[in-house]
Coordinates of C-alpha atoms in Angstrom, one line a residue:
M1 CA 58.6 -9.0 292.9
N2 CA 56.9 -7.9 289.7
T3 CA 55.5 -11.4 289.1
Y4 CA 53.9 -11.5 292.6
R5 CA 52.4 -8.1 292.1
R6 CA 50.9 -9.1 288.8
I7 CA 49.4 -12.3 290.4
K8 CA 48.0 -10.2 293.3
D9 CA 46.5 -7.7 290.9
K10 CA 45.0 -10.5 288.9
S11 CA 43.5 -12.1 292.0
M12 CA 42.1 -8.8 293.2
T13 CA 40.5 -8.1 289.7
S14 CA 39.0 -11.6 289.7
E15 CA 37.6 -11.0 293.2
I16 CA 36.0 -7.7 292.2
S17 CA 34.5 -9.3 289.1
I18 CA 32.9 -12.1 291.2
K19 CA 31.4 -9.6 293.6
K20 CA 30.1 -7.5 290.7
R21 CA 28.5 -10.6 289.1
M22 CA 27.0 -11.5 292.5
R23 CA 25.6 -8.0 292.9
N24 CA 24.1 -8.2 289.4
I25 CA 22.6 -11.6 290.1
L26 CA 21.1 -10.4 293.4
F27 CA 19.8 -7.3 291.6
I28 CA 18.2 -9.4 288.8
T29 CA 16.8 -11.9 291.4
F30 CA 15.4 -9.0 293.4
L31 CA 13.9 -7.4 290.3
V32 CA 12.3 -10.7 289.1
F33 CA 11.0 -11.3 292.7
T34 CA 9.6 -7.7 292.8
I35 CA 7.9 -8.2 289.4
L36 CA 6.4 -11.5 290.5
I37 CA 5.2 -10.0 293.8
G38 CA 3.7 -7.1 291.8
R39 CA 2.1 -9.5 289.3
I40 CA 0.6 -11.6 292.1
G41 CA -0.6 -8.5 293.8
F42 CA -2.2 -7.3 290.6
I43 CA -3.9 -10.6 290.0
Q44 CA -5.1 -10.9 293.6
I45 CA -6.2 -7.3 294.2
I46 CA -7.0 -5.8 290.8
Q47 CA -8.2 -8.9 288.8
G48 CA -9.3 -11.0 291.8
G49 CA -13.0 -10.4 291.4
E50 CA -13.0 -10.9 287.6
L51 CA -10.9 -14.1 287.7
T52 CA -13.0 -15.5 290.5
S53 CA -16.1 -14.9 288.4
M54 CA -14.5 -16.5 285.4
A55 CA -13.4 -19.5 287.4
Y56 CA -16.9 -19.9 288.8
E57 CA -18.4 -19.8 285.2
Q58 CA -15.9 -22.4 284.0
Q59 CA -16.4 -24.7 286.9
T60 CA -20.1 -24.4 287.4
L61 CA -22.6 -26.1 285.1
D62 CA -25.9 -24.1 285.1
R63 CA -29.1 -25.5 283.5
V64 CA -32.0 -23.0 283.4
I65 CA -35.4 -24.0 284.6
N66 CA -38.0 -21.9 282.9
P67 CA -41.1 -20.9 284.9
K68 CA -44.6 -21.3 283.7
R69 CA -45.9 -18.0 282.3
G70 CA -49.1 -16.7 283.9
T71 CA -52.5 -17.7 282.3
I72 CA -54.5 -14.9 280.7
Y73 CA -58.3 -15.1 281.2
D74 CA -61.3 -13.1 279.9
S75 CA -63.3 -10.9 282.3
T76 CA -65.5 -13.8 283.5
G77 CA -62.5 -16.0 284.4
K78 CA -64.2 -18.9 282.5
Y79 CA -62.3 -18.6 279.3
I80 CA -58.5 -19.1 278.9
L81 CA -57.0 -16.8 276.3
A82 CA -53.3 -17.8 276.8
I83 CA -51.7 -20.6 278.7
S84 CA -48.3 -22.2 279.2
S85 CA -48.0 -26.0 278.8
T86 CA -45.1 -28.2 280.0
V87 CA -42.6 -29.2 277.4
E88 CA -38.9 -30.2 277.7
T89 CA -35.5 -29.1 276.5
V90 CA -32.6 -31.4 275.7
T91 CA -29.0 -30.4 276.3
V92 CA -25.7 -32.3 276.3
N93 CA -22.5 -32.0 278.4
P94 CA -19.9 -33.2 275.8
G95 CA -17.3 -33.9 278.5
N96 CA -19.6 -36.4 280.2
I97 CA -20.3 -38.5 277.1
A98 CA -17.8 -41.3 276.6
K99 CA -15.7 -41.0 273.5
E100 CA -16.9 -44.3 272.1
Q101 CA -20.6 -43.3 272.5
K102 CA -20.5 -39.8 270.9
E103 CA -21.4 -41.0 267.4
L104 CA -24.2 -43.2 268.9
V105 CA -25.6 -40.3 270.9
A106 CA -25.4 -37.9 267.9
K107 CA -27.2 -40.4 265.6
K108 CA -30.0 -41.0 268.0
L109 CA -30.5 -37.3 268.8
S110 CA -30.5 -36.3 265.1
E111 CA -33.0 -39.0 264.2
L112 CA -35.3 -38.4 267.2
F113 CA -35.6 -34.7 266.7
E114 CA -35.1 -34.6 262.9
L115 CA -31.8 -32.7 263.0
D116 CA -28.7 -32.6 260.9
Y117 CA -26.4 -35.4 262.1
E118 CA -23.2 -33.5 261.4
K119 CA -24.3 -30.5 263.3
V120 CA -25.4 -32.6 266.3
L121 CA -22.1 -34.6 266.2
K122 CA -20.2 -31.3 266.3
K123 CA -22.1 -30.3 269.4
V124 CA -21.6 -33.7 271.1
T125 CA -17.8 -33.6 270.4
K126 CA -17.3 -29.9 271.2
R127 CA -15.0 -28.8 274.0
S128 CA -17.7 -27.0 276.0
S129 CA -19.6 -27.5 279.2
M130 CA -23.1 -27.5 277.6
E131 CA -24.8 -27.5 274.2
T132 CA -28.5 -27.2 273.4
I133 CA -29.9 -29.9 271.1
A134 CA -33.6 -29.3 271.0
K135 CA -36.0 -26.9 272.7
K136 CA -39.7 -27.2 273.7
I137 CA -40.1 -30.8 272.7
E138 CA -43.3 -32.7 273.6
K139 CA -43.3 -35.2 276.5
E140 CA -43.6 -38.2 274.2
K141 CA -40.3 -37.4 272.5
A142 CA -38.6 -36.8 275.8
D143 CA -39.9 -40.1 277.2
E144 CA -38.6 -41.9 274.1
L145 CA -35.2 -40.5 274.7
R146 CA -35.3 -41.5 278.4
K147 CA -36.1 -45.0 277.4
W148 CA -33.3 -45.2 274.9
M149 CA -30.8 -43.8 277.4
E150 CA -31.9 -46.5 279.9
E151 CA -31.5 -49.2 277.3
N152 CA -28.0 -48.0 276.4
K153 CA -27.0 -47.4 280.0
I154 CA -26.3 -43.7 279.4
T155 CA -26.7 -42.0 282.7
T156 CA -24.6 -38.8 282.2
G157 CA -24.1 -36.2 279.5
I158 CA -27.6 -35.9 278.2
N159 CA -30.0 -33.6 280.2
I160 CA -33.8 -33.5 279.8
D161 CA -35.1 -30.5 281.6
E162 CA -38.6 -29.2 282.1
D163 CA -39.6 -26.2 280.0
T164 CA -42.7 -24.3 279.0
K165 CA -44.4 -23.4 275.7
R166 CA -47.0 -20.7 275.2
Y167 CA -50.3 -21.8 273.6
Y168 CA -53.3 -19.8 272.5
P169 CA -56.4 -22.1 272.6
N170 CA -58.5 -19.9 270.4
N171 CA -55.9 -19.3 267.7
S172 CA -56.8 -15.8 266.2
F173 CA -59.3 -14.8 268.9
A174 CA -58.5 -11.2 270.2
A175 CA -55.0 -11.6 268.5
Q176 CA -54.2 -7.9 268.4
I177 CA -55.1 -7.5 272.1
I178 CA -53.4 -10.6 273.5
G179 CA -50.2 -10.5 271.4
F180 CA -47.7 -13.4 271.5
C181 CA -44.4 -14.6 272.8
G182 CA -41.1 -15.5 271.2
S183 CA -39.2 -18.8 271.4
D184 CA -37.8 -17.7 274.8
N185 CA -41.3 -17.2 276.2
Q186 CA -40.8 -13.4 276.3
G187 CA -43.8 -11.3 275.4
L188 CA -43.3 -9.5 272.0
D189 CA -46.6 -7.8 271.4
G190 CA -50.0 -6.9 272.9
I191 CA -50.8 -7.7 276.5
E192 CA -48.0 -10.3 276.5
A193 CA -45.5 -7.6 276.1
K194 CA -47.2 -4.9 278.2
Y195 CA -47.4 -7.2 281.2
E196 CA -44.2 -9.0 280.7
K197 CA -42.9 -8.6 284.3
E198 CA -46.2 -9.8 285.8
L199 CA -46.6 -12.8 283.5
A200 CA -43.0 -14.0 283.1
G201 CA -42.2 -15.4 286.5
T202 CA -38.6 -16.0 287.8
K203 CA -36.2 -18.5 286.3
G204 CA -34.8 -21.4 288.4
A205 CA -31.6 -23.3 287.8
I206 CA -29.7 -26.6 288.4
K207 CA -26.1 -25.8 289.4
R208 CA -23.3 -28.4 289.4
H209 CA -19.5 -28.1 289.7
T210 CA -17.4 -29.3 286.8
D211 CA -13.7 -29.9 286.0
A212 CA -11.7 -28.2 283.3
K213 CA -13.1 -30.6 280.6
G214 CA -16.7 -30.0 281.7
A215 CA -17.1 -33.3 283.5
E216 CA -19.2 -33.2 286.6
I217 CA -17.5 -33.3 290.0
G218 CA -19.5 -35.6 292.1
E219 CA -23.2 -35.3 293.2
E220 CA -22.8 -33.4 296.4
G221 CA -22.2 -30.1 294.8
E222 CA -25.5 -30.0 292.9
K223 CA -27.9 -27.2 293.8
Y224 CA -31.5 -26.9 292.7
I225 CA -33.2 -23.5 292.6
S226 CA -36.9 -23.7 291.9
A227 CA -38.5 -21.5 289.3
V228 CA -41.3 -19.2 290.3
D229 CA -44.3 -19.2 288.0
G230 CA -45.7 -15.9 286.6
N231 CA -48.9 -14.3 287.8
D232 CA -52.3 -14.9 286.1
L233 CA -54.0 -12.0 284.4
V234 CA -57.7 -11.2 284.0
L235 CA -58.7 -8.9 281.1
S236 CA -61.7 -6.6 280.8
I237 CA -62.5 -8.4 277.5
D238 CA -65.7 -10.4 277.7
Y239 CA -65.3 -13.6 275.6
N240 CA -68.9 -13.6 274.3
I241 CA -69.0 -10.0 273.4
Q242 CA -65.6 -10.3 271.7
S243 CA -66.8 -13.3 269.7
I244 CA -69.9 -11.5 268.5
V245 CA -67.9 -8.4 267.6
E246 CA -65.3 -10.4 265.6
K247 CA -68.0 -12.3 263.7
Y248 CA -69.9 -9.2 262.5
L249 CA -66.7 -7.2 261.8
K250 CA -65.5 -10.0 259.5
E251 CA -68.9 -10.1 257.7
A252 CA -69.0 -6.3 257.3
C253 CA -65.4 -6.1 255.9
I254 CA -66.1 -8.9 253.4
D255 CA -69.5 -7.7 252.3
N256 CA -68.3 -4.1 251.9
E257 CA -65.0 -5.1 250.3
C258 CA -62.9 -3.2 252.9
T259 CA -59.5 -3.8 251.5
D260 CA -57.7 -2.2 254.4
G261 CA -59.8 -4.1 257.0
G262 CA -61.6 -2.5 259.9
N263 CA -61.9 -2.5 263.7
I264 CA -64.6 -2.3 266.4
V265 CA -64.3 -1.3 270.1
A266 CA -67.0 -1.9 272.7
M267 CA -66.6 0.0 275.9
N268 CA -68.5 0.2 279.2
P269 CA -69.2 4.0 279.3
K270 CA -69.6 4.0 283.1
S271 CA -66.2 2.3 283.9
G272 CA -64.2 2.7 280.7
D273 CA -63.6 -1.0 280.6
I274 CA -63.0 -2.3 277.1
L275 CA -65.4 -5.2 276.6
A276 CA -64.3 -6.1 273.1
M277 CA -61.7 -4.8 270.7
A278 CA -61.4 -6.5 267.3
T279 CA -59.3 -5.9 264.2
Y280 CA -59.9 -7.6 260.9
P281 CA -58.1 -9.3 259.3
S282 CA -56.5 -11.1 262.2
Y283 CA -53.7 -13.7 262.5
D284 CA -52.9 -17.0 264.3
L285 CA -51.3 -16.3 267.6
N286 CA -49.8 -19.8 267.6
N287 CA -48.0 -19.0 264.3
P288 CA -47.6 -15.2 264.4
F289 CA -44.9 -15.0 261.7
T290 CA -47.1 -16.8 259.2
P291 CA -48.9 -14.4 256.8
N292 CA -52.7 -14.4 257.1
E293 CA -54.7 -15.0 253.9
Y294 CA -54.6 -11.3 252.9
V295 CA -50.9 -10.8 253.4
A296 CA -50.2 -14.2 251.7
K297 CA -51.6 -13.0 248.4
T298 CA -48.6 -10.8 247.7
Y299 CA -46.1 -12.0 250.3
D300 CA -43.8 -14.0 248.1
S301 CA -43.3 -11.1 245.6
L302 CA -42.3 -8.6 248.4
S303 CA -38.7 -7.6 249.3
S304 CA -37.4 -8.6 252.7
E305 CA -38.1 -5.2 254.2
D306 CA -41.6 -5.1 252.7
K307 CA -42.3 -8.6 254.1
A308 CA -41.3 -7.5 257.6
N309 CA -43.5 -4.4 257.3
A310 CA -46.4 -6.5 256.1
I311 CA -46.1 -8.8 259.1
Y312 CA -45.9 -5.8 261.5
K313 CA -49.0 -4.3 260.0
M314 CA -50.8 -7.7 260.3
W315 CA -50.1 -7.5 264.1
S316 CA -51.2 -3.9 264.4
N317 CA -54.2 -3.1 266.6
K318 CA -56.0 -0.5 264.5
A319 CA -58.1 0.7 267.4
V320 CA -55.0 1.7 269.4
S321 CA -52.1 2.3 267.1
E322 CA -53.6 3.7 263.8
L323 CA -54.8 7.3 263.3
Y324 CA -57.9 8.2 261.2
E325 CA -60.3 11.0 260.4
P326 CA -63.4 10.2 262.5
G327 CA -65.9 11.8 260.2
S328 CA -69.6 12.2 261.1
V329 CA -69.3 10.4 264.5
F330 CA -67.4 13.5 265.6
K331 CA -70.5 15.6 265.1
L332 CA -71.6 14.5 268.6
I333 CA -68.6 16.3 270.1
T334 CA -69.6 19.5 268.4
A335 CA -73.2 19.1 269.5
A336 CA -72.2 18.3 273.1
T337 CA -70.0 21.4 273.2
A338 CA -72.9 23.6 272.0
L339 CA -75.3 22.1 274.6
E340 CA -72.8 22.4 277.4
E341 CA -72.2 26.1 276.5
N342 CA -75.9 26.8 276.1
I343 CA -75.4 28.0 272.6
T344 CA -78.5 26.1 271.4
D345 CA -80.8 23.3 272.5
T346 CA -81.9 20.1 270.9
D347 CA -85.3 21.2 269.6
V348 CA -85.0 24.9 268.5
A349 CA -87.1 25.1 265.3
N350 CA -85.4 26.4 262.2
D351 CA -82.1 26.7 264.1
F352 CA -80.1 25.5 261.0
K353 CA -80.6 25.7 257.3
C354 CA -79.2 23.3 254.7
N355 CA -79.1 24.3 251.0
G356 CA -77.0 21.3 250.1
Y357 CA -73.7 23.1 250.8
E358 CA -72.2 25.8 253.0
M359 CA -69.9 28.7 251.9
V360 CA -67.0 29.4 254.2
G361 CA -65.3 32.4 252.8
T362 CA -64.8 31.5 249.2
T363 CA -64.8 27.7 249.9
R364 CA -67.8 25.7 249.1
I365 CA -68.3 22.7 251.4
N366 CA -71.0 20.2 250.3
C367 CA -73.4 18.2 252.4
W368 CA -73.3 14.5 251.9
K369 CA -76.8 14.6 250.5
T370 CA -76.1 15.4 246.8
D371 CA -79.7 14.8 245.6
G372 CA -81.4 17.6 247.6
T373 CA -81.2 19.5 250.8
H374 CA -82.2 19.0 254.4
G375 CA -83.8 22.4 254.6
S376 CA -84.6 23.9 258.0
Q377 CA -83.7 21.8 261.0
D378 CA -83.3 21.8 264.8
L379 CA -80.2 20.2 266.3
R380 CA -81.9 16.9 266.9
H381 CA -82.8 16.5 263.2
A382 CA -79.4 17.9 262.1
L383 CA -77.7 15.0 263.9
M384 CA -80.3 12.5 262.7
N385 CA -79.6 13.7 259.1
S386 CA -75.9 14.0 259.8
C387 CA -76.0 17.3 258.0
N388 CA -72.6 18.9 257.3
P389 CA -73.9 22.5 256.8
A390 CA -75.8 22.5 260.1
L391 CA -72.7 21.4 262.0
I392 CA -70.5 24.0 260.2
Q393 CA -73.0 26.7 261.2
L394 CA -72.9 25.4 264.8
G395 CA -69.1 25.3 264.8
A396 CA -69.0 28.9 263.7
R397 CA -71.2 29.9 266.6
I398 CA -69.1 28.0 269.1
G399 CA -65.8 29.5 267.9
T400 CA -62.3 27.9 267.6
T401 CA -61.2 28.8 271.2
T402 CA -64.2 27.1 272.8
L403 CA -64.0 24.1 270.4
Y404 CA -60.3 23.5 271.4
K405 CA -61.3 23.9 275.1
Y406 CA -63.7 21.0 274.7
Y407 CA -61.4 18.9 272.5
R408 CA -58.9 19.1 275.4
A409 CA -61.6 18.3 278.0
F410 CA -62.7 15.2 276.0
G411 CA -59.1 14.0 276.0
F412 CA -58.3 14.4 272.3
F413 CA -55.0 16.0 272.9
D414 CA -53.7 13.1 275.2
T415 CA -53.2 9.4 274.7
T416 CA -55.7 7.3 276.6
G417 CA -53.0 5.3 278.5
V418 CA -54.5 2.0 277.5
D419 CA -52.6 -1.1 278.6
L420 CA -51.5 -2.0 275.1
P421 CA -48.3 -1.0 273.3
G422 CA -47.9 1.5 270.3
E423 CA -50.5 4.2 271.1
P424 CA -49.8 7.4 269.2
N425 CA -51.3 10.8 270.0
S426 CA -53.8 12.7 267.8
I427 CA -52.8 15.3 265.1
F428 CA -54.5 18.7 265.3
K429 CA -53.3 22.0 264.1
E430 CA -52.1 24.6 266.6
E431 CA -55.2 26.5 267.8
S432 CA -53.7 29.9 266.7
T433 CA -53.2 28.6 263.1
V434 CA -56.8 27.3 262.6
L435 CA -58.5 29.1 259.7
P436 CA -62.4 29.3 259.4
V437 CA -62.5 26.6 256.7
E438 CA -60.5 24.3 258.9
R439 CA -62.8 25.0 261.9
A440 CA -65.7 24.2 259.6
T441 CA -64.3 20.8 258.6
Y442 CA -63.3 20.1 262.3
S443 CA -67.0 20.6 263.2
F444 CA -68.0 17.5 261.2
G445 CA -64.9 15.4 261.9
Q446 CA -62.4 16.0 259.0
R447 CA -58.9 17.4 258.5
F448 CA -57.5 16.0 261.8
S449 CA -56.5 12.5 263.0
I450 CA -57.3 10.6 266.2
T451 CA -57.3 7.0 267.2
P452 CA -60.6 5.0 267.4
L453 CA -59.9 4.5 271.1
Q454 CA -59.7 8.3 271.7
M455 CA -63.0 8.6 269.9
I456 CA -64.9 5.9 271.9
T457 CA -63.5 7.3 275.2
A458 CA -64.9 10.7 274.3
I459 CA -68.3 9.3 273.3
S460 CA -68.4 7.4 276.5
A461 CA -68.1 10.7 278.4
I462 CA -71.3 11.8 276.6
A463 CA -73.0 8.5 277.3
N464 CA -72.3 8.6 281.0
D465 CA -73.5 12.2 281.4
G466 CA -70.0 13.6 281.6

């Protein structure tokens, strides 16, 4: 009796244990299944878009087709100032090059394009879909590679795609206006940078599906998207006027030993069109990072930072981006203000008197003529003589408030909005802080800073009768 009860108890215990294990197994199975379902849901719903994009990138071989950048012409349309020529770019798909041919391919590519063999071999044997070997090569080199590929029966793995390269036919002509492009054909300075969107065009592509190793999957999946070339651009610059301006600016800077160079702007006063804008010294647009003869004199002795600053200054368009004291040319602005306000006329006898200097309070301001005086003068002769005391006297009659009114009207307090980068604004004192001695120096063009472009714009307003 006791034995039977023990056997029965043992049997019941065993049965409970089995059921418990089964419940545990079912629970674990359900938990694992739930986790898997959750993970699949997370991948499908949350990460689906990202993973699809990654898969597309891994399975699609894209080769860019660069568009031709728009041509830049002078105002006549006869002279080309910047143009893009067809060159070619060589890339490889390592997965499509047979293992036994990798060294052969690396050897030929390194020899043909004068590259380091080990670096080329590393690219050819790399586990990637595409590697760039050489950019912007001339057609002769590309044709030589094509011939070699044909002779060695290499039909896949090496790509020769059309590319473009920017050329400047006139080298340093109008350099600070035109600017230049980087190795990726993107405008970095001047008109090239300012009109990047218009000139650049739209890139095309060759798309082809690949397997996990980067090998191409058939021909039927290839898709060709044509590049759209950039728009051409016609400047207001006249080639002949620009040539003359550059010639005589160079001669003037050399003859007068202008160590900081110089600039000239020629403007049509009726339209505001800039017919010429020259800065000396210039630089070669086809080699913009090579120092010109002036920078080269001290370039090797400079620090890295100073070298960079020297190159940036070499690119600088003085007429647009550099401030200066205009000096005597500004006397026209003071005279125009007086005439407009009917403060004087051009031929009022004995209107001004020059004793060789003018006292403004306790400050003595000399005339430029140190060997005598201009004596009594009307406005016409005061301008002809460029007499400082006469203009100081005129400025005092006009008054600070009216002078500032006309400075504003002539545009000296605003940038011109020229289609070139890097234009700063002028530097004047606040009107309320201007002292009589400062008004005196303002009258003949000193103690403030403007750009040459602001100056010629104002003078053009006088030349075109306002």
